[in-house]
Tab-separated table of C-alpha atoms in Angstrom:
chain	number	residue	atom	x	y	z
H	1	UNK	CA	0.000	0.000	0.000
H	2	UNK	CA	1.295	3.475	-0.855
H	3	UNK	CA	1.295	6.427	1.517
H	4	UNK	CA	-0.395	9.674	0.530
H	5	UNK	CA	1.181	13.094	1.019
H	6	UNK	CA	0.629	14.211	4.598
H	7	UNK	CA	-1.394	17.309	5.386
H	8	UNK	CA	0.037	19.987	7.644
H	9	UNK	CA	-1.052	20.442	11.232
H	10	UNK	CA	-2.855	23.643	10.257
H	11	UNK	CA	-4.837	21.708	7.632
H	12	UNK	CA	-5.781	19.162	10.304
H	13	UNK	CA	-7.042	21.920	12.599
H	14	UNK	CA	-9.046	23.441	9.732
H	15	UNK	CA	-10.477	19.976	8.941
H	16	UNK	CA	-11.780	19.546	12.505
H	17	UNK	CA	-13.286	23.041	12.622
H	18	UNK	CA	-15.009	22.645	9.239
H	19	UNK	CA	-16.372	19.134	9.872
H	20	UNK	CA	-17.780	20.004	13.299
H	21	UNK	CA	-19.350	23.217	11.977
H	22	UNK	CA	-20.860	21.712	8.818
H	23	UNK	CA	-22.313	18.733	10.683
H	24	UNK	CA	-23.507	20.787	13.666
H	25	UNK	CA	-21.589	18.581	16.127
H	26	UNK	CA	-20.177	19.326	19.557
H	27	UNK	CA	-17.414	17.493	21.382
H	28	UNK	CA	-18.936	15.261	24.109
H	29	UNK	CA	-17.874	16.198	27.642
H	30	UNK	CA	-15.959	12.948	28.169
H	31	UNK	CA	-13.864	13.603	25.027
H	32	UNK	CA	-13.156	17.294	25.731
H	33	UNK	CA	-9.755	16.649	27.306
H	34	UNK	CA	-8.741	14.392	24.410
H	35	UNK	CA	-9.757	17.067	21.891
H	36	UNK	CA	-7.765	19.801	23.662
H	37	UNK	CA	-4.590	17.695	23.634
H	38	UNK	CA	-4.808	16.461	20.059
H	39	UNK	CA	-5.803	19.794	18.496
H	40	UNK	CA	-2.487	21.252	19.709
H	41	UNK	CA	-0.313	18.212	18.953
H	42	UNK	CA	1.532	18.412	15.638
H	43	UNK	CA	1.915	14.875	14.231
H	44	UNK	CA	2.628	15.880	10.632
H	45	UNK	CA	6.144	14.343	10.834
H	46	UNK	CA	4.768	10.852	11.482
H	47	UNK	CA	4.177	10.269	7.750
H	48	UNK	CA	7.792	11.151	6.941
H	49	UNK	CA	9.175	8.889	9.677
H	50	UNK	CA	7.063	5.894	8.591
H	51	UNK	CA	7.381	6.473	4.836
H	52	UNK	CA	9.941	3.678	4.415
H	53	UNK	CA	7.478	1.160	5.898
H	54	UNK	CA	5.061	1.629	2.977
H	55	UNK	CA	5.303	0.590	-0.658
H	56	UNK	CA	5.517	3.093	-3.495
H	57	UNK	CA	2.824	1.180	-5.373
H	58	UNK	CA	-0.642	-0.128	-4.684
H	59	UNK	CA	-3.821	1.323	-3.232
H	60	UNK	CA	-3.491	4.407	-1.018
H	61	UNK	CA	-3.049	3.587	2.671
H	62	UNK	CA	-4.592	5.388	5.618
H	63	UNK	CA	-2.615	8.481	6.593
H	64	UNK	CA	-0.204	7.310	9.293
H	65	UNK	CA	-0.537	10.548	11.289
H	66	UNK	CA	-4.314	9.961	11.570
H	67	UNK	CA	-3.780	6.332	12.598
H	68	UNK	CA	-1.243	7.336	15.233
H	69	UNK	CA	-3.469	10.176	16.459
H	70	UNK	CA	-6.414	7.809	16.764
H	71	UNK	CA	-4.355	5.413	18.893
H	72	UNK	CA	-3.353	8.316	21.126
H	73	UNK	CA	-7.018	9.268	21.482
H	74	UNK	CA	-7.781	5.658	22.399
H	75	UNK	CA	-5.143	5.691	25.137
H	76	UNK	CA	-6.200	9.105	26.472
H	77	UNK	CA	-9.828	7.977	26.659
H	78	UNK	CA	-8.903	4.888	28.677
H	79	UNK	CA	-9.864	2.322	26.021
H	80	UNK	CA	-7.629	-0.780	25.824
H	81	UNK	CA	-9.379	-2.860	23.149
H	82	UNK	CA	-9.035	-2.180	19.419
H	83	UNK	CA	-12.463	-3.756	18.801
H	84	UNK	CA	-14.074	-1.419	21.334
H	85	UNK	CA	-12.242	1.571	19.884
H	86	UNK	CA	-13.416	0.837	16.329
H	87	UNK	CA	-16.982	0.616	17.652
H	88	UNK	CA	-16.575	3.981	19.428
H	89	UNK	CA	-15.278	5.652	16.249
H	90	UNK	CA	-18.376	4.488	14.404
H	91	UNK	CA	-20.732	5.457	17.236
H	92	UNK	CA	-19.399	8.975	17.907
H	93	UNK	CA	-18.854	11.063	14.718
H	94	UNK	CA	-17.021	13.760	16.666
H	95	UNK	CA	-14.476	11.187	17.897
H	96	UNK	CA	-13.747	10.084	14.330
H	97	UNK	CA	-13.261	13.743	13.334
H	98	UNK	CA	-10.864	14.329	16.258
H	99	UNK	CA	-8.796	11.404	14.966
H	100	UNK	CA	-8.683	12.974	11.500
H	101	UNK	CA	-11.245	10.739	9.749
H	102	UNK	CA	-14.657	11.486	8.346
H	103	UNK	CA	-17.453	9.641	10.233
H	104	UNK	CA	-18.378	7.716	7.069
H	105	UNK	CA	-14.851	6.413	6.508
H	106	UNK	CA	-13.252	5.114	9.719
H	107	UNK	CA	-10.596	2.352	9.786
H	108	UNK	CA	-11.442	-1.213	10.776
H	109	UNK	CA	-9.779	-3.543	13.262
H	110	UNK	CA	-7.486	-5.087	10.642
H	111	UNK	CA	-6.243	-1.661	9.546
H	112	UNK	CA	-5.080	-0.854	13.075
H	113	UNK	CA	-3.217	-4.158	13.393
H	114	UNK	CA	-1.590	-3.572	10.015
H	115	UNK	CA	-0.439	-0.188	11.305
H	116	UNK	CA	1.076	-1.887	14.384
H	117	UNK	CA	3.150	-4.106	12.089
H	118	UNK	CA	4.487	-1.069	10.247
H	119	UNK	CA	5.177	0.852	13.444
H	120	UNK	CA	6.993	-1.924	15.319
H	121	UNK	CA	10.156	-3.374	13.772
H	122	UNK	CA	9.755	-7.016	14.754
H	123	UNK	CA	8.790	-10.104	12.788
H	124	UNK	CA	5.575	-11.799	13.860
H	125	UNK	CA	7.384	-15.135	14.140
H	126	UNK	CA	9.648	-13.726	16.864
H	127	UNK	CA	6.845	-12.384	19.027
H	128	UNK	CA	5.528	-14.441	21.947
H	129	UNK	CA	1.912	-15.512	22.129
H	130	UNK	CA	-0.136	-17.550	24.585
H	131	UNK	CA	1.199	-21.065	25.021
H	132	UNK	CA	3.027	-23.563	27.163
H	133	UNK	CA	6.124	-22.690	29.149
H	134	UNK	CA	7.944	-24.306	32.049
H	135	UNK	CA	6.534	-23.458	35.458
H	136	UNK	CA	8.893	-21.529	37.759
H	137	UNK	CA	8.041	-21.097	41.402
H	138	UNK	CA	8.393	-17.877	43.338
H	139	UNK	CA	12.077	-17.452	44.336
H	140	UNK	CA	13.045	-17.633	48.006
H	141	UNK	CA	15.128	-15.074	49.859
H	142	UNK	CA	18.445	-16.259	51.206
H	143	UNK	CA	19.116	-16.101	54.944
H	144	UNK	CA	22.329	-15.317	56.728
H	145	UNK	CA	22.860	-15.503	60.493
H	146	UNK	CA	19.171	-15.929	61.103
H	147	UNK	CA	18.288	-12.680	59.321
H	148	UNK	CA	16.850	-12.181	55.882
H	149	UNK	CA	19.441	-10.989	53.426
H	150	UNK	CA	18.916	-9.256	50.113
H	151	UNK	CA	18.244	-11.713	47.277
H	152	UNK	CA	21.215	-12.502	45.095
H	153	UNK	CA	20.613	-11.572	41.451
H	154	UNK	CA	22.097	-14.040	39.008
H	155	UNK	CA	23.467	-11.445	36.585
H	156	UNK	CA	27.195	-12.146	36.896
H	157	UNK	CA	28.906	-11.298	33.629
H	158	UNK	CA	25.700	-10.266	31.821
H	159	UNK	CA	26.447	-6.535	31.919
H	160	UNK	CA	30.011	-7.124	30.730
H	161	UNK	CA	28.800	-9.146	27.743
H	162	UNK	CA	26.160	-6.530	26.876
H	163	UNK	CA	28.700	-3.688	27.062
H	164	UNK	CA	31.201	-5.580	24.897
H	165	UNK	CA	28.440	-6.334	22.373
H	166	UNK	CA	27.251	-2.697	22.324
H	167	UNK	CA	30.793	-1.471	21.702
H	168	UNK	CA	31.328	-3.977	18.869
H	169	UNK	CA	28.038	-3.024	17.223
H	170	UNK	CA	28.892	0.666	17.643
H	171	UNK	CA	32.173	0.200	15.797
H	172	UNK	CA	30.410	-1.691	12.986
H	173	UNK	CA	27.829	1.097	12.668
H	174	UNK	CA	30.617	3.649	12.298
H	175	UNK	CA	32.144	1.531	9.529
H	176	UNK	CA	28.772	1.101	7.829
H	177	UNK	CA	28.693	-2.683	8.360
H	178	UNK	CA	25.801	-2.831	10.815
H	179	UNK	CA	22.356	-1.255	10.592
H	180	UNK	CA	20.318	-2.940	13.370
H	181	UNK	CA	17.554	-0.866	14.937
H	182	UNK	CA	15.606	-1.781	18.050
H	183	UNK	CA	11.973	-2.878	17.465
H	184	UNK	CA	10.695	0.386	18.967
H	185	UNK	CA	13.136	2.625	17.032
H	186	UNK	CA	10.451	4.291	14.874
H	187	UNK	CA	8.195	4.800	17.876
H	188	UNK	CA	11.085	6.417	19.756
H	189	UNK	CA	11.817	8.634	16.737
H	190	UNK	CA	8.193	9.801	16.636
H	191	UNK	CA	8.376	10.569	20.342
H	192	UNK	CA	11.520	12.643	19.840
H	193	UNK	CA	10.355	14.574	16.757
H	194	UNK	CA	6.750	15.194	17.865
H	195	UNK	CA	7.120	15.545	21.634
H	196	UNK	CA	10.688	16.145	22.863
H	197	UNK	CA	11.879	18.538	20.143
H	198	UNK	CA	8.772	20.803	20.411
H	199	UNK	CA	9.272	20.826	24.206
H	200	UNK	CA	12.858	21.968	23.641
H	201	UNK	CA	11.668	24.778	21.345
H	202	UNK	CA	9.324	25.928	24.130
H	203	UNK	CA	12.277	26.035	26.542
H	204	UNK	CA	11.071	23.121	28.672
H	205	UNK	CA	14.137	20.955	27.917
H	206	UNK	CA	17.673	22.116	27.159
H	207	UNK	CA	18.977	19.583	24.641
H	208	UNK	CA	22.293	21.462	24.350
H	209	UNK	CA	23.084	20.821	28.016
H	210	UNK	CA	21.374	17.513	28.691
H	211	UNK	CA	21.790	15.906	32.091
H	212	UNK	CA	19.683	12.803	32.610
H	213	UNK	CA	18.616	10.387	35.314
H	214	UNK	CA	17.500	6.792	34.871
H	215	UNK	CA	15.692	4.287	37.038
H	216	UNK	CA	13.336	1.327	36.927
H	217	UNK	CA	10.321	0.133	38.881
H	218	UNK	CA	8.302	-3.074	39.026
H	219	UNK	CA	4.668	-3.395	37.912
H	220	UNK	CA	2.410	-6.354	38.682
H	221	UNK	CA	0.523	-8.226	35.972
H	222	UNK	CA	-3.067	-9.335	36.452
H	223	UNK	CA	-2.241	-12.763	35.037
H	224	UNK	CA	-1.790	-15.719	37.397
H	225	UNK	CA	1.818	-16.779	38.133
H	226	UNK	CA	0.652	-20.401	38.499
H	227	UNK	CA	-0.778	-20.897	35.018
H	228	UNK	CA	-3.039	-23.788	34.057
H	229	UNK	CA	-1.823	-27.345	34.623
H	230	UNK	CA	-1.972	-29.662	31.621
H	231	UNK	CA	-0.096	-32.594	33.160
H	232	UNK	CA	-1.582	-35.392	35.251
H	233	UNK	CA	0.846	-35.045	38.173
H	234	UNK	CA	-0.928	-35.271	41.519
H	235	UNK	CA	1.982	-33.787	43.493
H	236	UNK	CA	3.894	-30.524	43.056
H	237	UNK	CA	5.733	-30.469	39.762
H	238	UNK	CA	7.516	-28.116	37.370
H	239	UNK	CA	5.914	-29.484	34.208
H	240	UNK	CA	5.036	-27.023	31.389
H	241	UNK	CA	1.783	-25.132	31.945
H	242	UNK	CA	-0.358	-22.752	29.898
H	243	UNK	CA	0.150	-19.087	30.860
H	244	UNK	CA	-1.977	-16.192	29.659
H	245	UNK	CA	1.012	-13.840	30.048
H	246	UNK	CA	4.150	-15.676	28.908
H	247	UNK	CA	6.465	-12.670	29.215
H	248	UNK	CA	5.788	-12.013	32.922
H	249	UNK	CA	8.459	-13.138	35.403
H	250	UNK	CA	9.198	-13.016	39.123
H	251	UNK	CA	11.425	-10.082	40.081
H	252	UNK	CA	12.638	-8.457	43.290
H	253	UNK	CA	11.320	-4.950	44.080
H	254	UNK	CA	14.079	-3.448	46.236
H	255	UNK	CA	11.974	-0.377	47.077
H	256	UNK	CA	8.976	-2.260	48.493
H	257	UNK	CA	11.151	-5.273	49.420
H	258	UNK	CA	8.757	-7.815	47.928
H	259	UNK	CA	8.713	-10.266	45.023
H	260	UNK	CA	6.637	-9.058	42.068
H	261	UNK	CA	5.278	-11.189	39.241
H	262	UNK	CA	5.109	-8.994	36.178
H	263	UNK	CA	7.319	-6.464	34.471
H	264	UNK	CA	9.884	-3.746	34.980
H	265	UNK	CA	9.446	-0.291	33.458
H	266	UNK	CA	12.607	1.750	32.858
H	267	UNK	CA	12.864	5.431	31.956
H	268	UNK	CA	15.359	8.230	31.230
H	269	UNK	CA	14.356	11.754	32.235
H	270	UNK	CA	15.884	15.203	31.959
H	271	UNK	CA	17.081	16.215	35.431
H	272	UNK	CA	16.010	19.850	35.194
H	273	UNK	CA	12.497	19.370	33.830
H	274	UNK	CA	11.805	15.758	34.961
H	275	UNK	CA	10.451	15.071	31.452
H	276	UNK	CA	11.207	11.817	29.616
H	277	UNK	CA	13.572	11.996	26.649
H	278	UNK	CA	12.665	8.505	25.386
H	279	UNK	CA	9.605	6.317	25.774
H	280	UNK	CA	9.932	4.021	28.821
H	281	UNK	CA	11.071	0.487	28.023
H	282	UNK	CA	9.201	-2.480	29.454
H	283	UNK	CA	11.068	-5.678	30.360
H	284	UNK	CA	10.324	-8.810	32.349
H	285	UNK	CA	10.528	-8.203	36.110
H	286	UNK	CA	13.658	-10.366	36.445
H	287	UNK	CA	15.765	-8.051	34.252
H	288	UNK	CA	18.355	-6.174	36.298
H	289	UNK	CA	18.343	-2.361	36.242
H	290	UNK	CA	21.921	-2.288	34.965
H	291	UNK	CA	20.991	-4.471	31.986
H	292	UNK	CA	18.020	-2.242	31.099
H	293	UNK	CA	20.167	0.868	31.648
H	294	UNK	CA	22.461	-0.098	28.762
H	295	UNK	CA	19.448	-0.375	26.455
H	296	UNK	CA	18.140	3.025	27.607
H	297	UNK	CA	21.444	4.798	26.990
H	298	UNK	CA	21.940	3.101	23.607
H	299	UNK	CA	18.474	4.179	22.491
H	300	UNK	CA	19.149	7.768	23.580
H	301	UNK	CA	22.432	7.757	21.643
H	302	UNK	CA	20.752	6.260	18.554
H	303	UNK	CA	18.165	9.048	18.648
H	304	UNK	CA	20.967	11.630	18.534
H	305	UNK	CA	20.880	12.972	22.097
H	306	UNK	CA	24.131	14.439	23.410
H	307	UNK	CA	24.230	13.672	27.126
H	308	UNK	CA	26.786	15.287	29.433
H	309	UNK	CA	26.018	13.788	32.850
H	310	UNK	CA	23.927	10.838	34.031
H	311	UNK	CA	22.627	10.057	37.517
H	312	UNK	CA	21.723	6.536	38.651
H	313	UNK	CA	21.114	4.755	41.957
H	314	UNK	CA	23.179	1.912	43.442
H	315	UNK	CA	21.434	-0.673	41.251
H	316	UNK	CA	23.648	0.530	38.373
H	317	UNK	CA	26.906	0.408	40.367
H	318	UNK	CA	28.837	-1.933	38.078
H	319	UNK	CA	32.340	-1.531	36.673
H	320	UNK	CA	31.307	-2.344	33.098
H	321	UNK	CA	28.360	0.068	33.232
H	322	UNK	CA	30.859	2.795	34.187
H	323	UNK	CA	33.101	1.662	31.312
H	324	UNK	CA	30.182	1.825	28.882
H	325	UNK	CA	29.227	5.377	29.921
H	326	UNK	CA	32.738	6.858	30.144
H	327	UNK	CA	34.801	5.107	27.478
H	328	UNK	CA	32.142	4.522	24.820
H	329	UNK	CA	29.361	7.089	25.350
H	330	UNK	CA	31.562	9.909	26.701
H	331	UNK	CA	29.052	10.514	29.520
H	332	UNK	CA	30.096	11.491	33.038
H	333	UNK	CA	28.273	9.173	35.491
H	334	UNK	CA	27.122	10.030	39.007
H	335	UNK	CA	26.179	6.707	40.630
H	336	UNK	CA	25.532	5.880	44.263
H	337	UNK	CA	27.918	3.196	45.550
H	338	UNK	CA	26.248	-0.100	46.360
H	339	UNK	CA	26.608	-0.791	50.099
H	340	UNK	CA	27.401	-4.425	49.394
H	341	UNK	CA	30.408	-3.281	47.331
H	342	UNK	CA	31.513	-0.407	49.588
H	343	UNK	CA	35.235	-0.377	50.197
H	344	UNK	CA	36.112	-2.391	47.087
H	345	UNK	CA	38.200	0.102	45.121
H	346	UNK	CA	40.061	-2.165	42.691
H	347	UNK	CA	38.539	-0.185	39.791
H	348	UNK	CA	39.885	3.255	40.757
H	349	UNK	CA	40.681	4.091	37.128
H	350	UNK	CA	36.994	4.926	36.511
H	351	UNK	CA	36.397	6.900	39.717
H	352	UNK	CA	36.811	10.686	39.603
C-alpha cells in the first residue's frame, strides 16, 4: 500500500473546525480533554518517519498521522481494546473527526493491526503468544545468620557481555557494516520529533546541556503466576503449563522489598524538567536495572541525544556500566555506591 502526502497540522485543525461546523456537532464532555490535547499536537512528521514502511505502489493507505493520532485518542480515553475503539469511532462522529477521519470512513480492526506491524520493527514469528512454558516457582530469599538478606541476582557477567556487544556493534555502525535498529526505534523517533523537540523549542528541555537520570520500577501483571496445569501429576511439579502472560516473570522490588510477578518499566528523564527523553522500556521483572540501563542509553544515543552527565542509583553500580558510559558514550556518570560493594576500590581508574 502506498502512503499519501501528509497534510500539515494547520490543515488538520481546519479539517476539525469545518467538519464540526458543517455537521452541527459538539465534542462530548468525556472527550473534551482528548480534543484539547490532540488539536495542539503536531503529528505531521509521522508520515515522513514511517514512509519507508510503505510501498511506493498499490492502493493508497490510511494516513499514518491519523492512525497514530487515533491510537493516542484511544489511550487518552482509557480504552484498551481495538475492537471497542473501532466501535466507538463508528458510534461517535465527533471522535472520528478528532482522529482525523470522516465519520463515514473510519478504519477497521485489521487496519489498526496492520499499522502496528508497520510501526513496530519485529517479525511476527519472533513475538511471543499464549502457550506452554515451564513453570517456575516464586524465588526464596536467602538467609544469613538468622536474618533475611537481600536476594542474590544471578546477573554475573551479563552486563560485561552486553557492554562488549554494544561497543562492537557501535564500531560496525561507524564503519557502515551494521544497521540494526531496536523494534521500537520508529516509535522512539516519533516521540523525539513530535514531543521532545517541540518541548525543547518551548524552553522546557535544554537539549544542548542535557543531564539525565534513569531508574526502573516493578509493575504487577493481572495474570496468574501459576498458570493452568496440563499434566496429570498429583503432586507438586515443574511441568510445562499454559500461561496467559508468557512474558511475565518473578522479580525483586528493592523499594517495596517484595517479590513481584510482572514487568519492569525503565525510563530516562531530563534532570532539570523531569520530562522523559525517550519512551519508557518495558522488560520482564527479572531483568536487572543495569541491563536495562544499557538499552536506555543506547536508544538515547541512537536518537541523537548528546548527554553530558547521568545520575543513577546503586542498582547501576557496576564496573562495566561505568566503562560503557565513560569510554564509549563519553558521559560522566554520578552513581551511588552499592553498600554491598563499599570499600572495594580495585577499579579506581573509573572513579573521579
